XYZ file of C-alpha atoms in Angstrom:
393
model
C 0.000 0.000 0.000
C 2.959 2.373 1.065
C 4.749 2.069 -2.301
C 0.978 2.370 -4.324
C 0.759 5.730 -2.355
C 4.596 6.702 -2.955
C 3.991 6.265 -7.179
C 0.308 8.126 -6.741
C 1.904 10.906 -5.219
C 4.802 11.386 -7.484
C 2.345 10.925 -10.742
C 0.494 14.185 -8.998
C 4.026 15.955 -8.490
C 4.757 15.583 -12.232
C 2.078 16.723 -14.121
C 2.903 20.624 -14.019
C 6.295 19.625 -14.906
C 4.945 17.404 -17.976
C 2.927 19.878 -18.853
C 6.136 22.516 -19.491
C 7.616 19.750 -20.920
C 5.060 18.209 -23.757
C 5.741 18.635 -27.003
C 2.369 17.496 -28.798
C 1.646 16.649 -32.131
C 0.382 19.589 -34.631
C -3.158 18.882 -33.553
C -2.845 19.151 -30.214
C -0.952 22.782 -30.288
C -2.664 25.347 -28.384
C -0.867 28.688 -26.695
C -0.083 29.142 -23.085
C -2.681 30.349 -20.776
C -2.301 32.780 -17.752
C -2.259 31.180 -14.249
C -5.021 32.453 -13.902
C -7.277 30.766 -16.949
C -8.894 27.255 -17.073
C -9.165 27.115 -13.600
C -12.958 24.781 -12.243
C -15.037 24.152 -9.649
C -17.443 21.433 -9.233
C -20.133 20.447 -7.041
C -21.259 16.586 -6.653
C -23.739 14.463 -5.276
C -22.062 11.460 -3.832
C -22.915 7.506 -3.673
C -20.514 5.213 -1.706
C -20.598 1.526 -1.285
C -17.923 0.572 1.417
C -15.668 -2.676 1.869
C -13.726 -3.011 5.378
C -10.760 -4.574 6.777
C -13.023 -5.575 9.999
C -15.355 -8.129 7.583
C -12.303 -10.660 6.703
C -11.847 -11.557 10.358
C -10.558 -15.569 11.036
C -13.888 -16.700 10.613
C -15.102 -15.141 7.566
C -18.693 -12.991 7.893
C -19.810 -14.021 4.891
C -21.206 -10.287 4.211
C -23.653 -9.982 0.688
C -21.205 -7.994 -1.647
C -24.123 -6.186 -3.438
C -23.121 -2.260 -3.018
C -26.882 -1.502 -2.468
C -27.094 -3.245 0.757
C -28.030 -0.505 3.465
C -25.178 -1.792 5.848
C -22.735 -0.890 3.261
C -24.129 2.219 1.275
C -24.507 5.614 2.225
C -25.172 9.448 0.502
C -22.465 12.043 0.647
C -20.948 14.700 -1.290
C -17.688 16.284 -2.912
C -16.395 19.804 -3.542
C -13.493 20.651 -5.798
C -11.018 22.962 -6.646
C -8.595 22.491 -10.257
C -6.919 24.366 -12.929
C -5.908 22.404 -16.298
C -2.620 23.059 -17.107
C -2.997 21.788 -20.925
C -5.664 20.620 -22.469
C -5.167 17.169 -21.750
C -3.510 17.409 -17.998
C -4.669 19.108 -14.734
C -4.604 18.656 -10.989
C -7.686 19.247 -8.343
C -8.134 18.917 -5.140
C -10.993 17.346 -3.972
C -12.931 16.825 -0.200
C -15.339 14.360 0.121
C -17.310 13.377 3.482
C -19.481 13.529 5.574
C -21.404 10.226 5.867
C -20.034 7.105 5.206
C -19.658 3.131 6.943
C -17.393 1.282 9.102
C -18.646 -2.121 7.505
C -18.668 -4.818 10.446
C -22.209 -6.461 10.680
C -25.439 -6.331 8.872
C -26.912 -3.484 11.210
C -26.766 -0.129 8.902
C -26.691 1.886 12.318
C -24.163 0.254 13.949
C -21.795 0.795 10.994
C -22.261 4.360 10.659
C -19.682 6.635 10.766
C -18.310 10.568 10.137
C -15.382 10.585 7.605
C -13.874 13.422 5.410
C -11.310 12.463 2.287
C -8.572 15.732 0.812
C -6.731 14.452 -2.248
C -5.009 15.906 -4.693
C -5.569 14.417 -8.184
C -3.720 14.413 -11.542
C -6.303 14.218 -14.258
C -5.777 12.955 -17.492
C -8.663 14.456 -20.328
C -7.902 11.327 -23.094
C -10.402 13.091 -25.224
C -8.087 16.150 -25.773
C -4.942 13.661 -25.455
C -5.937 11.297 -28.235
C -8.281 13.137 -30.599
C -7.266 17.070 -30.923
C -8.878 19.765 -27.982
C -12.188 20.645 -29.367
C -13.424 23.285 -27.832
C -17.226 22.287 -28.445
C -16.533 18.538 -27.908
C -19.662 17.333 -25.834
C -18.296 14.305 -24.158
C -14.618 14.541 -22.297
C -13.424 10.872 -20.609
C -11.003 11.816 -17.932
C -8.953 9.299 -15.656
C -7.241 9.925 -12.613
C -5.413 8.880 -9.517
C -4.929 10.734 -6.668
C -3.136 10.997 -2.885
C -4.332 12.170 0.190
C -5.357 12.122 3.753
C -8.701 10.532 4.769
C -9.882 10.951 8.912
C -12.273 8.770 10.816
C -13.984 11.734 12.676
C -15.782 9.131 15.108
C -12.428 7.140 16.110
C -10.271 10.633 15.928
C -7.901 8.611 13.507
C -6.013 9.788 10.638
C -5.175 7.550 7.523
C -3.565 7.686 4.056
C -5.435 6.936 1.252
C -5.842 6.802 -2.493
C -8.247 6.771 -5.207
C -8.653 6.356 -8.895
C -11.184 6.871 -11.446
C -12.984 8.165 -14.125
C -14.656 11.218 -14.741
C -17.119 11.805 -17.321
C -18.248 15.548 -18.601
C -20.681 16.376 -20.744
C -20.555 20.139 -21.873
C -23.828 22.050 -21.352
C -22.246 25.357 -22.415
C -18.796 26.989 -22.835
C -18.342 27.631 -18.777
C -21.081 24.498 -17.459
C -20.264 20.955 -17.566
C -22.414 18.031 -16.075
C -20.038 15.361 -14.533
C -20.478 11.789 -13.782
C -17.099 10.384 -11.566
C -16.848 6.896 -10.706
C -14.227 6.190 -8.312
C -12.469 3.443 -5.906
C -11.073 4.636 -3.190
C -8.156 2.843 -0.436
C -7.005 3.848 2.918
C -4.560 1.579 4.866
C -5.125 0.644 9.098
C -5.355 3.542 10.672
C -8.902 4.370 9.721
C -10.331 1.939 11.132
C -9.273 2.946 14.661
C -7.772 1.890 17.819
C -10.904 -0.713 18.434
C -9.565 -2.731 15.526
C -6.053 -4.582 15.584
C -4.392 -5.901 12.620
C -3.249 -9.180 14.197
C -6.179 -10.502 14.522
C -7.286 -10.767 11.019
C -5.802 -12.356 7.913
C -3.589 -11.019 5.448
C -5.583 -11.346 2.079
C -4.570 -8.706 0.201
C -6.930 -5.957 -1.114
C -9.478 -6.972 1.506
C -6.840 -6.339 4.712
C -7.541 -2.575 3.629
C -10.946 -0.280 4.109
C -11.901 0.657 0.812
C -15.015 2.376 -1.172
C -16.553 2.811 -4.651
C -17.954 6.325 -5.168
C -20.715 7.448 -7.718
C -21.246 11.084 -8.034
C -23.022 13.254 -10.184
C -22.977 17.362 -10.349
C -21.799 20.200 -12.139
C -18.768 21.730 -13.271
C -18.263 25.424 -12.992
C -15.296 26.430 -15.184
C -13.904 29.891 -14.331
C -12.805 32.816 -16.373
C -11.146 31.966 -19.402
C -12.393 28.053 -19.879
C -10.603 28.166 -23.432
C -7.717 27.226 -25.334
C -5.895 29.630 -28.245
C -4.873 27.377 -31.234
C -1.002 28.334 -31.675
C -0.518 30.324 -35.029
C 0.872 28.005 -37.934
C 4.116 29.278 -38.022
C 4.705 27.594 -41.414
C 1.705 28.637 -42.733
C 2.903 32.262 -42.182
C 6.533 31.243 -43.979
C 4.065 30.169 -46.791
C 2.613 33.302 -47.018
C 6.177 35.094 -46.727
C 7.290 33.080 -49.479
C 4.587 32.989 -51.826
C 4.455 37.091 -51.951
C 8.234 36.241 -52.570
C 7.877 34.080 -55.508
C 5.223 36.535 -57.313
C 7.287 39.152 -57.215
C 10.306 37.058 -58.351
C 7.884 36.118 -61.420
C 6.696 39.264 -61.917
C 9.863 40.726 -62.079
C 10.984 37.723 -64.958
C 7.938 38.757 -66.800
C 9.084 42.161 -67.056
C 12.561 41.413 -67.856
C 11.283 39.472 -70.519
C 8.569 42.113 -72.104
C 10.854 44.554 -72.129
C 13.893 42.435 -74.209
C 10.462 41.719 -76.481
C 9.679 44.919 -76.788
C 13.587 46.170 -77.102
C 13.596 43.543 -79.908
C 10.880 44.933 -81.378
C 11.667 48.203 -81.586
C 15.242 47.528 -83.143
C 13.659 45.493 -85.801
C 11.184 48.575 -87.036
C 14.301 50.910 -86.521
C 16.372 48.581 -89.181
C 13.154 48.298 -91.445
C 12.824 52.350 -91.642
C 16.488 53.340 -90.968
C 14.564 56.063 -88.506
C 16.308 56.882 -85.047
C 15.280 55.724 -82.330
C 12.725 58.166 -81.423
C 10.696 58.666 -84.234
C 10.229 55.073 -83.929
C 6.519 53.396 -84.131
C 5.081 52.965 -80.453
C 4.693 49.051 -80.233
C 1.794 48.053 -77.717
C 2.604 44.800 -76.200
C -0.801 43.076 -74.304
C 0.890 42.018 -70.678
C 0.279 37.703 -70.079
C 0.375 36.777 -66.891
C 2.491 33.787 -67.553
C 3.937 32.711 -63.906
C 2.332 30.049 -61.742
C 0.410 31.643 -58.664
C 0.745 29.143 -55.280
C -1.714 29.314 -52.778
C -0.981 27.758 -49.987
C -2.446 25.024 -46.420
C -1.711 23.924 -43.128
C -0.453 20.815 -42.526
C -3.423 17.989 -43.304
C -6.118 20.600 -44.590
C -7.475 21.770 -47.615
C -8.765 25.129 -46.207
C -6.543 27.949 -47.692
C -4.196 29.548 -45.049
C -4.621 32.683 -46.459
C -7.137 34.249 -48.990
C -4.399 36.991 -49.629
C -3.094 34.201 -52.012
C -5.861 34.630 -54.277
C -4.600 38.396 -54.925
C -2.381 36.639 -57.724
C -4.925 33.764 -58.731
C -7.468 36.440 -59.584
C -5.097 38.511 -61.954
C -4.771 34.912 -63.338
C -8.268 34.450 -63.713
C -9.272 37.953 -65.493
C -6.309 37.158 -68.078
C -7.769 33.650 -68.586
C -11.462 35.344 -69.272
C -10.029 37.953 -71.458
C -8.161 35.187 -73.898
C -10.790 32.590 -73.034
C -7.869 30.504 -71.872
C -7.590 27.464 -70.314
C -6.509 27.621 -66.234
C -4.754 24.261 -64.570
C -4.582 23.948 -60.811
C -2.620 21.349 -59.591
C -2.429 20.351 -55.931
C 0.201 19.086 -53.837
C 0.424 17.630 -50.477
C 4.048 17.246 -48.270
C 5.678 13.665 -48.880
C 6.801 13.529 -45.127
C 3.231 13.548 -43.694
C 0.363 11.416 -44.150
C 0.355 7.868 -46.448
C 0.644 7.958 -50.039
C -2.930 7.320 -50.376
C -4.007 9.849 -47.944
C -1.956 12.786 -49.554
C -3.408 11.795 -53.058
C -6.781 12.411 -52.152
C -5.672 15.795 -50.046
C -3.780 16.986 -52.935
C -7.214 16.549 -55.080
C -9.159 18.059 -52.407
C -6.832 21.325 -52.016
C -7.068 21.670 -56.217
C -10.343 21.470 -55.576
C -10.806 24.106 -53.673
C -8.906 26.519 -55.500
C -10.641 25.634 -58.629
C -13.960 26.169 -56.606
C -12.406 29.830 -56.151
C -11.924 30.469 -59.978
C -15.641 29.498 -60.755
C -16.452 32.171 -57.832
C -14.423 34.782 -60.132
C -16.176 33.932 -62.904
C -14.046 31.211 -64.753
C -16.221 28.878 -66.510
C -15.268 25.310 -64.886
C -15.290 23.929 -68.668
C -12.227 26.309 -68.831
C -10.472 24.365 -65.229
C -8.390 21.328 -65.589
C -7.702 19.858 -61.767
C -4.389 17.743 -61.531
C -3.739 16.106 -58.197
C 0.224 15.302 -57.735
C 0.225 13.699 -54.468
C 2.777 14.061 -52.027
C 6.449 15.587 -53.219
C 9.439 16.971 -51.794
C 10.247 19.522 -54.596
C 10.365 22.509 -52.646
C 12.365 23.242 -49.412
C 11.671 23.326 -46.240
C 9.163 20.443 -46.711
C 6.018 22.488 -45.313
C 6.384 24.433 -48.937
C 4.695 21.555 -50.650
C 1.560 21.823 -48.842
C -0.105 24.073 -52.109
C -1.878 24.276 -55.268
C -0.630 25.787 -57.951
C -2.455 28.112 -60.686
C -1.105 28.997 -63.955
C -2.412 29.193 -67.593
C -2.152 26.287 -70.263
């Protein structure tokens, strides 16, 4: 029992620390509260059942185990105090009393007694943990274990004790949660007093300690900010940074390259008239906007990052309605995340969606050839890949 309390305790002690310390997947990323956000309080309605040391005695009571029996149940209730540190770890303290049973015959008076239980608890939301946080997910499944000090108010006894469980929440709105905690609960000899003495009973494990299963229902009151901030996608902003990068690097080619047209041009009329230079014929050159546009996504998605990327795909469209041109949009996905398969069908959705853009600026679909390319490694740093492309055919 001392050793089950010594790893409860520590698994409390650490979770703060794991928290600073977690490095979660994409999906979990959320920014750094203030101290003083996520912190709850709850409220609960409490059903015990209770086991006790003083029923395996040499010759075995032969109690009914049924937890409805009125010698072993009894009504209480908890209050508690907790703060979530991440979205998937937090600590409370909880006190639960007042009424409870001292299980040593079939008379339901005779085993009553006055208790109070303080523990500290390191919770564990799995939901959060193993599916993303979701700040409008309905149903959160939350284990825990817990240390703490439990005191027989009748025999004026102290004891340590220790608990694990399950809570439940189901989110009524953004700061009201209804809970449903299960629990089991251990404390080792010195509840049950001085009336009681361990050498006269039999060591059988579990049962050589007083022990109770706890069904509560009530509320959850969560406090200020109950919320978590998504981090910013930091490569979604180099995406951004990069593709205002490449259309300026293309726009500056196409003018480099109108202007030796037009240069060309104009020394070809000069030699065909033998005229200087400025008497020469003004040449009007229609601009093409020739250079792929990129618009770019966040990791797994085929929401644009950014509608500022569709500055450059709309240019693209008005040229490709003004020469009745034909557009191709060709999607890409990162080779380093996600299965083949998987970044096939992303890469289609993502060219998808841009084409679904055109159409809204007045392309005529007829007019939009989709390409999906899959995952690739072309550009560098990987996260680069995660686009769709635009350009003219």
């Amino acid at each position: 029992m001392k050793k089950l309390f010594m790893v409860l305790a520590l698994t409390s002690m650490s979770v703060a620390g794991m928290a600073q310390d977690e490095t979660p997947e994409l999906k979990y990323s959320v920014a750094t509260n203030s101290f003083w956000s996520n912190w709850f309080i709850s409220a609960d309605l409490d059903y015990s059942a209770f086991y006790s040391f003083g029923e395996k005695s040499p010759v075995d009571m032969n109690l009914d185990k049924s937890p409805f029996k009125d010698f072993r149940r009894n009504l209480g209730f908890s209050v508690a105090l907790g703060k979530w540190f991440t979205p998937g770890m937090g600590l409370r303290t909880k006190f639960t009393g007042m009424w409870g049973r001292y299980v040593g015959s079939t008379n339901a008076s005779d085993n009553a007694i006055k208790y109070w239980n303080l523990q500290e608890q390191a919770l564990f939301n799995l939901s959060n943990m193993l599916c993303g946080y979701n700040e409008t997910r309905v149903w959160n499944f939350i284990p825990y274990a817990g240390v703490g000090v439990v005191r027989n108010m009748d025999y004026c006894n102290y004891s340590l004790a220790g608990s694990v469980g399950i809570l439940n929440t189901w989110r009524l709105s953004k700061h009201i949660a209804l809970n449903l905690d299960l629990s089991f609960n251990m404390a080792d000899d010195d509840l049950r007093g001085n009336n009681f003495s361990a050498g006269n009973y039999a060591n059988d494990g579990i049962s050589t300690y007083d022990r109770w299963f706890s069904a509560e229902v009530g509320l959850t009151f969560n406090l200020g900010k109950a919320t978590w901030n998504k981090v910013p996608d930091v490569d979604a902003i180099k995406n951004l940074s990069q593709s205002q990068i490449e259309a300026l690097n293309a726009q500056l080619i196409q003018e480099q390259q109108e202007n030796a047209n037009l240069q060309r041009m104009l020394n070809e009329e000069r030699r065909k008239n033998s005229q200087p230079a400025t008497n020469a014929q003004t040449i009007t050159v229609e601009k093409v906007v020739g250079a792929p546009a990129s618009v770019f996504f966040n990791i797994g998605k085929s929401k644009i990052a950014s509608r500022k990327d569709l500055v450059n795909v709309n240019a693209i469209a008005q040229n490709a309605k003004d020469n009745n041109s034909k557009i191709v949009v060709t999607g890409y996905a990162d080779s380093k995340t996600g299965s083949a398969a998987f970044n096939q069908k992303l890469s289609e959705k993502r060219a998808q969606t841009v084409a679904d853009e055109l159409v809204k600026m007045g392309v005529s679909r007829d007019n939009i050839e989709v390409v999906a390319a899959g995952g690739v490694n072309t550009l560098s740093p990987i996260s680069y890949n995660r686009r769709a492309t635009v350009e003219i055919k």
